[in-house]
């Protein structure tokens, strides 16, 4: 269906692809993986024709429709969310726009004289709209938006008034409604809450076209894809299986390659030793000659290319008292919206609470109350003795000084620390070499998140409060953070939509629902087993 044949591509001095080949066949669901900057987005752009390979070709079967979702959604305004999503569905959207215009004209007193023509035209357009399945399309568009957590009210809102994250969902909705022959999805799981993520998972499982996607959510990949294409060092390698299979297979391949390399090195050392020892003896001249020739002809094995993986170990945090935070009779409202009414909640040392709830249930508000970023209207929030809070919020990323470099930001936060330890800290969080000289304003979302985390964890708090800490992190950095937090000795309260993160790190669940607030001992895995659902908004 779509074939990449011996493609080569260079970006300035960087070789992204060298004589690389891969294929996307009908009905296949493929995960595209590789380190940041390896060329995943470039590959998508070559398939859509936005970029061309320097050599080789991208072959696409005739009449194959392609839908491409990426993180750059562009300008959207002037239409409701539902109209914008329907606009992705081709000719029917043009007819829908005319129909809406005629409906407006019918209500316009200034056009009373044209009413006969307007009504006649309305009848023609309405018939065409029906013929194209327009009414079912609107129903499907609303279904897709509801799946992506839009309320009925938001569906009618002008897209221009929505935040960036919600605009992303509208752009994703357009592609999903289009149901093209092939879907290219670049990070569709970003900016989605857990309910939307699970809905999208089910939608994509039922999608019959070919799918090529990237995602930083391993659980999401594991449940959808049946093949992985890895970009690494300019080549494309295919693995038939899910992401977990790919990880195991890659590790096994590396192990075999290392063993092969070591065996050959031992053999070469032995041969070279013989040559060195007997090269001056005339009696061994022919043997030495034949061994030299043999070595010249041998195809040398390379050691496996090791991915640079960073690891971070927490310095031990000072011990806090047993009672970390106590909330008593807490009431909190924003305008007419009541978030909490008489909340009693207590966190004890070494507990790791994950907070579950649909959008607007009050997850971030709880974290703000606990950290003192917002005050309760009624009631008290008492932080225990010797508790040192580290708070990661999306807001913290916006507060970075754009004119400072990564290194200057760390120096400002820790004026007493030596250069060596700050460089080591930067390295742990993926800022190596010249990266520390980057200005904060040019950092990507993932880089900003890593810098904020590095600042928060250097002088470790004994109580971590984390609001969607993995939102912008790639798979490797996310795994590094999970491994580090699994060994962390302190207390945690966090919100995340990453099920691997939730399952690995929580030992308590606080569920916020319209029916009330429920506390569960045991972590996310036990919560799923007990409730039979992966998120509170999925009550059947």
mmCIF file of C-alpha atoms in Angstrom, residues 71-363:
data_model
loop_
_atom_site.group_PDB
_atom_site.id
_atom_site.type_symbol
_atom_site.label_atom_id
_atom_site.label_comp_id
_atom_site.label_asym_id
_atom_site.label_seq_id
_atom_site.Cartn_x
_atom_site.Cartn_y
_atom_site.Cartn_z
ATOM 1 C CA UNK A 71 1.212 18.260 16.723
ATOM 2 C CA UNK A 72 1.194 21.422 14.604
ATOM 3 C CA UNK A 73 -2.552 22.028 14.250
ATOM 4 C CA UNK A 74 -2.258 25.519 12.733
ATOM 5 C CA UNK A 75 -4.914 28.223 12.977
ATOM 6 C CA UNK A 76 -8.468 27.176 13.690
ATOM 7 C CA UNK A 77 -11.291 29.613 14.332
ATOM 8 C CA UNK A 78 -14.619 30.812 13.019
ATOM 9 C CA UNK A 79 -16.336 27.430 13.186
ATOM 10 C CA UNK A 80 -17.746 25.269 15.943
ATOM 11 C CA UNK A 81 -15.777 22.171 16.997
ATOM 12 C CA UNK A 82 -18.370 19.903 15.372
ATOM 13 C CA UNK A 83 -18.285 21.869 12.065
ATOM 14 C CA UNK A 84 -14.474 21.791 12.084
ATOM 15 C CA UNK A 85 -14.420 18.013 12.548
ATOM 16 C CA UNK A 86 -17.019 17.515 9.800
ATOM 17 C CA UNK A 87 -14.924 19.705 7.506
ATOM 18 C CA UNK A 88 -12.339 16.905 7.403
ATOM 19 C CA UNK A 89 -14.851 14.569 5.772
ATOM 20 C CA UNK A 90 -14.598 15.935 2.238
ATOM 21 C CA UNK A 91 -17.420 17.249 -0.076
ATOM 22 C CA UNK A 92 -20.201 16.791 2.482
ATOM 23 C CA UNK A 93 -18.607 19.484 4.666
ATOM 24 C CA UNK A 94 -18.976 22.108 1.888
ATOM 25 C CA UNK A 95 -22.676 21.223 1.562
ATOM 26 C CA UNK A 96 -23.061 21.404 5.376
ATOM 27 C CA UNK A 97 -21.528 24.903 5.390
ATOM 28 C CA UNK A 98 -23.993 26.095 2.688
ATOM 29 C CA UNK A 99 -26.890 24.533 4.597
ATOM 30 C CA UNK A 100 -25.881 26.406 7.767
ATOM 31 C CA UNK A 101 -25.612 29.666 5.761
ATOM 32 C CA UNK A 102 -29.105 29.180 4.319
ATOM 33 C CA UNK A 103 -30.539 28.458 7.791
ATOM 34 C CA UNK A 104 -29.077 31.777 8.970
ATOM 35 C CA UNK A 105 -30.491 33.564 5.890
ATOM 36 C CA UNK A 106 -33.991 32.184 6.598
ATOM 37 C CA UNK A 107 -33.937 33.918 9.996
ATOM 38 C CA UNK A 108 -32.660 37.231 8.581
ATOM 39 C CA UNK A 109 -35.500 39.840 8.335
ATOM 40 C CA UNK A 110 -33.427 41.897 5.851
ATOM 41 C CA UNK A 111 -33.675 39.022 3.354
ATOM 42 C CA UNK A 112 -37.459 38.603 3.510
ATOM 43 C CA UNK A 113 -37.791 39.490 -0.210
ATOM 44 C CA UNK A 114 -35.439 36.615 -1.215
ATOM 45 C CA UNK A 115 -37.212 34.063 0.974
ATOM 46 C CA UNK A 116 -38.738 32.018 -1.885
ATOM 47 C CA UNK A 117 -35.338 31.548 -3.554
ATOM 48 C CA UNK A 118 -33.657 30.788 -0.210
ATOM 49 C CA UNK A 119 -36.269 28.143 0.666
ATOM 50 C CA UNK A 120 -36.015 26.571 -2.793
ATOM 51 C CA UNK A 121 -32.228 26.451 -2.591
ATOM 52 C CA UNK A 122 -32.440 25.082 0.961
ATOM 53 C CA UNK A 123 -34.569 22.169 -0.316
ATOM 54 C CA UNK A 124 -31.986 21.339 -3.020
ATOM 55 C CA UNK A 125 -29.019 21.580 -0.652
ATOM 56 C CA UNK A 126 -30.799 19.593 2.046
ATOM 57 C CA UNK A 127 -31.513 16.775 -0.447
ATOM 58 C CA UNK A 128 -27.834 16.736 -1.470
ATOM 59 C CA UNK A 129 -26.759 16.742 2.193
ATOM 60 C CA UNK A 130 -29.011 13.762 2.893
ATOM 61 C CA UNK A 131 -27.743 11.946 -0.207
ATOM 62 C CA UNK A 132 -24.148 12.328 1.035
ATOM 63 C CA UNK A 133 -25.070 10.904 4.469
ATOM 64 C CA UNK A 134 -24.702 14.331 6.105
ATOM 65 C CA UNK A 135 -27.077 13.732 9.003
ATOM 66 C CA UNK A 136 -25.323 10.495 9.999
ATOM 67 C CA UNK A 137 -22.013 12.338 9.595
ATOM 68 C CA UNK A 138 -22.963 14.967 12.148
ATOM 69 C CA UNK A 139 -23.987 12.194 14.536
ATOM 70 C CA UNK A 140 -20.650 10.466 13.964
ATOM 71 C CA UNK A 141 -18.744 13.749 14.428
ATOM 72 C CA UNK A 142 -20.467 14.298 17.785
ATOM 73 C CA UNK A 143 -19.722 10.707 18.776
ATOM 74 C CA UNK A 144 -16.008 11.200 18.009
ATOM 75 C CA UNK A 145 -15.903 14.496 19.950
ATOM 76 C CA UNK A 146 -17.740 12.915 22.901
ATOM 77 C CA UNK A 147 -15.157 10.111 22.840
ATOM 78 C CA UNK A 148 -12.454 12.779 23.042
ATOM 79 C CA UNK A 149 -14.206 14.192 26.169
ATOM 80 C CA UNK A 150 -16.018 17.182 24.599
ATOM 81 C CA UNK A 151 -19.240 18.218 26.328
ATOM 82 C CA UNK A 152 -22.248 19.126 24.115
ATOM 83 C CA UNK A 153 -21.606 22.779 24.959
ATOM 84 C CA UNK A 154 -17.940 22.593 23.886
ATOM 85 C CA UNK A 155 -18.926 20.960 20.592
ATOM 86 C CA UNK A 156 -20.826 24.164 19.694
ATOM 87 C CA UNK A 157 -18.000 26.458 20.849
ATOM 88 C CA UNK A 158 -15.892 28.329 18.298
ATOM 89 C CA UNK A 159 -12.639 26.371 17.988
ATOM 90 C CA UNK A 160 -10.708 29.641 18.232
ATOM 91 C CA UNK A 161 -11.783 29.965 21.880
ATOM 92 C CA UNK A 162 -10.376 26.532 22.836
ATOM 93 C CA UNK A 163 -6.952 25.934 24.393
ATOM 94 C CA UNK A 164 -4.121 24.331 22.400
ATOM 95 C CA UNK A 165 -4.764 20.894 23.896
ATOM 96 C CA UNK A 166 -8.452 20.943 22.917
ATOM 97 C CA UNK A 167 -7.615 22.205 19.407
ATOM 98 C CA UNK A 168 -5.361 19.142 19.085
ATOM 99 C CA UNK A 169 -8.355 16.951 19.878
ATOM 100 C CA UNK A 170 -10.419 18.700 17.207
ATOM 101 C CA UNK A 171 -7.618 18.103 14.647
ATOM 102 C CA UNK A 172 -7.443 14.451 15.708
ATOM 103 C CA UNK A 173 -11.246 14.175 15.464
ATOM 104 C CA UNK A 174 -11.111 15.391 11.834
ATOM 105 C CA UNK A 175 -8.788 12.518 10.863
ATOM 106 C CA UNK A 176 -10.785 9.914 12.789
ATOM 107 C CA UNK A 177 -14.063 10.982 11.174
ATOM 108 C CA UNK A 178 -12.438 10.945 7.736
ATOM 109 C CA UNK A 179 -11.609 7.205 8.127
ATOM 110 C CA UNK A 180 -8.980 7.308 5.351
ATOM 111 C CA UNK A 181 -7.362 4.174 3.845
ATOM 112 C CA UNK A 182 -4.193 4.974 5.804
ATOM 113 C CA UNK A 183 -3.868 6.996 8.983
ATOM 114 C CA UNK A 184 -0.589 8.585 10.044
ATOM 115 C CA UNK A 185 -0.797 9.663 13.678
ATOM 116 C CA UNK A 186 2.125 11.552 15.227
ATOM 117 C CA UNK A 187 1.707 11.398 19.011
ATOM 118 C CA UNK A 188 -2.106 11.121 19.121
ATOM 119 C CA UNK A 189 -1.977 10.176 22.822
ATOM 120 C CA UNK A 190 -0.501 13.569 23.857
ATOM 121 C CA UNK A 191 -2.939 15.948 25.597
ATOM 122 C CA UNK A 192 -5.537 13.210 26.156
ATOM 123 C CA UNK A 193 -6.968 12.293 29.538
ATOM 124 C CA UNK A 194 -7.231 8.612 30.430
ATOM 125 C CA UNK A 195 -10.895 8.286 29.401
ATOM 126 C CA UNK A 196 -10.217 9.757 25.927
ATOM 127 C CA UNK A 197 -7.106 7.631 25.571
ATOM 128 C CA UNK A 198 -9.038 4.418 26.266
ATOM 129 C CA UNK A 199 -11.811 5.507 23.878
ATOM 130 C CA UNK A 200 -9.201 6.218 21.147
ATOM 131 C CA UNK A 201 -7.629 2.816 21.774
ATOM 132 C CA UNK A 202 -10.964 1.085 21.112
ATOM 133 C CA UNK A 203 -11.618 3.265 18.042
ATOM 134 C CA UNK A 204 -8.239 2.418 16.500
ATOM 135 C CA UNK A 205 -8.629 -1.286 17.273
ATOM 136 C CA UNK A 206 -11.859 -1.221 15.234
ATOM 137 C CA UNK A 207 -10.380 0.869 12.394
ATOM 138 C CA UNK A 208 -9.940 -1.294 9.300
ATOM 139 C CA UNK A 209 -7.433 0.848 7.391
ATOM 140 C CA UNK A 210 -3.629 0.871 7.710
ATOM 141 C CA UNK A 211 -2.229 2.745 10.713
ATOM 142 C CA UNK A 212 1.267 4.143 11.273
ATOM 143 C CA UNK A 213 1.727 5.989 14.548
ATOM 144 C CA UNK A 214 4.178 7.238 17.117
ATOM 145 C CA UNK A 215 3.356 7.414 20.812
ATOM 146 C CA UNK A 216 5.187 7.904 24.091
ATOM 147 C CA UNK A 217 2.655 5.673 25.831
ATOM 148 C CA UNK A 218 3.888 2.067 25.858
ATOM 149 C CA UNK A 219 0.566 0.630 27.072
ATOM 150 C CA UNK A 220 -1.277 2.395 24.231
ATOM 151 C CA UNK A 221 1.216 1.030 21.671
ATOM 152 C CA UNK A 222 1.065 -2.486 23.131
ATOM 153 C CA UNK A 223 -2.704 -2.639 22.805
ATOM 154 C CA UNK A 224 -2.951 -1.410 19.230
ATOM 155 C CA UNK A 225 0.089 -2.220 17.106
ATOM 156 C CA UNK A 226 1.102 -5.616 15.746
ATOM 157 C CA UNK A 227 4.331 -4.447 14.136
ATOM 158 C CA UNK A 228 7.094 -2.004 15.092
ATOM 159 C CA UNK A 229 9.295 -0.086 12.649
ATOM 160 C CA UNK A 230 12.382 1.298 14.354
ATOM 161 C CA UNK A 231 14.415 4.220 13.035
ATOM 162 C CA UNK A 232 17.975 4.028 14.288
ATOM 163 C CA UNK A 233 21.231 5.191 12.790
ATOM 164 C CA UNK A 234 19.692 5.884 9.382
ATOM 165 C CA UNK A 235 18.085 2.483 8.860
ATOM 166 C CA UNK A 236 14.542 1.130 9.254
ATOM 167 C CA UNK A 237 14.119 -2.233 10.992
ATOM 168 C CA UNK A 238 10.762 -4.031 11.239
ATOM 169 C CA UNK A 239 9.729 -6.253 14.146
ATOM 170 C CA UNK A 240 6.499 -8.272 13.935
ATOM 171 C CA UNK A 241 4.913 -7.898 17.355
ATOM 172 C CA UNK A 242 3.878 -5.225 19.855
ATOM 173 C CA UNK A 243 6.147 -2.779 21.685
ATOM 174 C CA UNK A 244 6.948 -5.228 24.510
ATOM 175 C CA UNK A 245 7.998 -7.869 21.924
ATOM 176 C CA UNK A 246 10.176 -5.268 20.171
ATOM 177 C CA UNK A 247 11.929 -4.372 23.442
ATOM 178 C CA UNK A 248 12.682 -8.024 24.212
ATOM 179 C CA UNK A 249 13.780 -8.771 20.647
ATOM 180 C CA UNK A 250 15.991 -5.696 20.464
ATOM 181 C CA UNK A 251 17.699 -6.620 23.743
ATOM 182 C CA UNK A 252 18.212 -10.193 22.491
ATOM 183 C CA UNK A 253 19.648 -8.959 19.164
ATOM 184 C CA UNK A 254 22.036 -6.650 21.026
ATOM 185 C CA UNK A 255 23.168 -9.505 23.252
ATOM 186 C CA UNK A 256 23.796 -11.790 20.251
ATOM 187 C CA UNK A 257 25.602 -9.030 18.357
ATOM 188 C CA UNK A 258 27.805 -8.322 21.384
ATOM 189 C CA UNK A 259 28.657 -12.052 21.773
ATOM 190 C CA UNK A 260 29.440 -12.305 18.032
ATOM 191 C CA UNK A 261 31.653 -9.216 18.245
ATOM 192 C CA UNK A 262 33.499 -10.519 21.325
ATOM 193 C CA UNK A 263 34.088 -13.968 19.759
ATOM 194 C CA UNK A 264 35.513 -12.357 16.646
ATOM 195 C CA UNK A 265 37.709 -10.002 18.693
ATOM 196 C CA UNK A 266 39.126 -12.983 20.628
ATOM 197 C CA UNK A 267 39.812 -14.839 17.352
ATOM 198 C CA UNK A 268 41.449 -11.758 15.796
ATOM 199 C CA UNK A 269 43.625 -11.238 18.879
ATOM 200 C CA UNK A 270 44.776 -14.884 18.681
ATOM 201 C CA UNK A 271 45.602 -14.611 14.964
ATOM 202 C CA UNK A 272 47.438 -11.312 15.412
ATOM 203 C CA UNK A 273 49.443 -12.787 18.268
ATOM 204 C CA UNK A 274 50.530 -15.676 15.989
ATOM 205 C CA UNK A 275 51.475 -13.252 13.186
ATOM 206 C CA UNK A 276 53.461 -11.044 15.583
ATOM 207 C CA UNK A 277 55.249 -14.033 17.052
ATOM 208 C CA UNK A 278 56.302 -15.746 13.787
ATOM 209 C CA UNK A 279 56.525 -12.920 11.215
ATOM 210 C CA UNK A 280 60.333 -12.753 11.468
ATOM 211 C CA UNK A 281 60.820 -16.547 11.005
ATOM 212 C CA UNK A 282 61.385 -17.726 7.456
ATOM 213 C CA UNK A 283 60.117 -21.228 8.378
ATOM 214 C CA UNK A 284 56.654 -19.801 9.162
ATOM 215 C CA UNK A 285 56.488 -17.256 6.306
ATOM 216 C CA UNK A 286 53.780 -19.027 4.279
ATOM 217 C CA UNK A 287 51.590 -19.620 7.374
ATOM 218 C CA UNK A 288 51.948 -15.983 8.417
ATOM 219 C CA UNK A 289 51.133 -14.849 4.849
ATOM 220 C CA UNK A 290 47.985 -16.999 4.614
ATOM 221 C CA UNK A 291 46.749 -15.758 7.999
ATOM 222 C CA UNK A 292 47.317 -12.124 7.009
ATOM 223 C CA UNK A 293 45.311 -12.738 3.800
ATOM 224 C CA UNK A 294 42.564 -14.479 5.790
ATOM 225 C CA UNK A 295 42.291 -11.518 8.191
ATOM 226 C CA UNK A 296 42.079 -9.064 5.295
ATOM 227 C CA UNK A 297 39.075 -10.933 3.874
ATOM 228 C CA UNK A 298 37.121 -11.300 7.137
ATOM 229 C CA UNK A 299 33.969 -9.211 7.409
ATOM 230 C CA UNK A 300 34.332 -7.390 10.714
ATOM 231 C CA UNK A 301 31.401 -7.439 13.149
ATOM 232 C CA UNK A 302 30.458 -4.161 14.786
ATOM 233 C CA UNK A 303 29.579 -3.944 18.486
ATOM 234 C CA UNK A 304 25.879 -3.096 19.003
ATOM 235 C CA UNK A 305 25.062 0.605 18.877
ATOM 236 C CA UNK A 306 24.143 1.360 22.464
ATOM 237 C CA UNK A 307 21.299 3.834 22.888
ATOM 238 C CA UNK A 308 22.317 6.528 25.293
ATOM 239 C CA UNK A 309 20.071 5.824 28.235
ATOM 240 C CA UNK A 310 20.221 8.071 31.233
ATOM 241 C CA UNK A 311 19.553 6.992 34.772
ATOM 242 C CA UNK A 312 18.897 9.085 37.822
ATOM 243 C CA UNK A 313 19.243 8.044 41.439
ATOM 244 C CA UNK A 314 17.632 10.138 44.137
ATOM 245 C CA UNK A 315 19.936 11.258 46.891
ATOM 246 C CA UNK A 316 18.156 10.053 50.067
ATOM 247 C CA UNK A 317 15.542 12.602 51.178
ATOM 248 C CA UNK A 318 15.292 13.645 54.846
ATOM 249 C CA UNK A 319 12.606 11.647 56.654
ATOM 250 C CA UNK A 320 9.261 13.366 57.250
ATOM 251 C CA UNK A 321 6.813 12.800 60.107
ATOM 252 C CA UNK A 322 4.141 10.072 59.809
ATOM 253 C CA UNK A 323 1.295 12.470 58.893
ATOM 254 C CA UNK A 324 2.309 14.229 55.678
ATOM 255 C CA UNK A 325 -0.881 16.195 54.853
ATOM 256 C CA UNK A 326 -4.299 16.363 56.521
ATOM 257 C CA UNK A 327 -7.279 17.989 54.759
ATOM 258 C CA UNK A 328 -10.316 18.594 57.006
ATOM 259 C CA UNK A 329 -13.788 19.654 55.834
ATOM 260 C CA UNK A 330 -12.348 21.325 52.714
ATOM 261 C CA UNK A 331 -14.774 23.276 50.485
ATOM 262 C CA UNK A 332 -13.611 24.724 47.194
ATOM 263 C CA UNK A 333 -15.560 26.398 44.377
ATOM 264 C CA UNK A 334 -14.676 28.369 41.262
ATOM 265 C CA UNK A 335 -17.554 30.777 40.631
ATOM 266 C CA UNK A 336 -20.747 28.720 40.573
ATOM 267 C CA UNK A 337 -18.825 25.450 40.133
ATOM 268 C CA UNK A 338 -18.397 23.456 43.325
ATOM 269 C CA UNK A 339 -15.305 21.236 43.247
ATOM 270 C CA UNK A 340 -15.123 20.026 46.863
ATOM 271 C CA UNK A 341 -17.723 20.018 49.596
ATOM 272 C CA UNK A 342 -16.463 18.843 52.974
ATOM 273 C CA UNK A 343 -13.443 16.827 51.750
ATOM 274 C CA UNK A 344 -11.562 14.881 54.440
ATOM 275 C CA UNK A 345 -8.353 13.299 53.212
ATOM 276 C CA UNK A 346 -5.088 12.248 54.819
ATOM 277 C CA UNK A 347 -1.725 11.237 53.355
ATOM 278 C CA UNK A 348 0.726 9.278 55.493
ATOM 279 C CA UNK A 349 4.462 8.733 55.035
ATOM 280 C CA UNK A 350 5.484 6.422 52.137
ATOM 281 C CA UNK A 351 1.968 6.363 50.668
ATOM 282 C CA UNK A 352 1.820 6.907 46.915
ATOM 283 C CA UNK A 353 -1.589 8.247 45.968
ATOM 284 C CA UNK A 354 -2.714 8.496 42.366
ATOM 285 C CA UNK A 355 -5.720 10.752 41.831
ATOM 286 C CA UNK A 356 -8.290 9.557 39.278
ATOM 287 C CA UNK A 357 -11.220 11.515 37.828
ATOM 288 C CA UNK A 358 -12.644 12.917 34.601
ATOM 289 C CA UNK A 359 -11.743 16.402 33.304
ATOM 290 C CA UNK A 360 -12.992 19.017 35.748
ATOM 291 C CA UNK A 361 -13.354 16.559 38.652
ATOM 292 C CA UNK A 362 -10.795 18.532 40.687
ATOM 293 C CA UNK A 363 -7.552 16.536 40.309
#
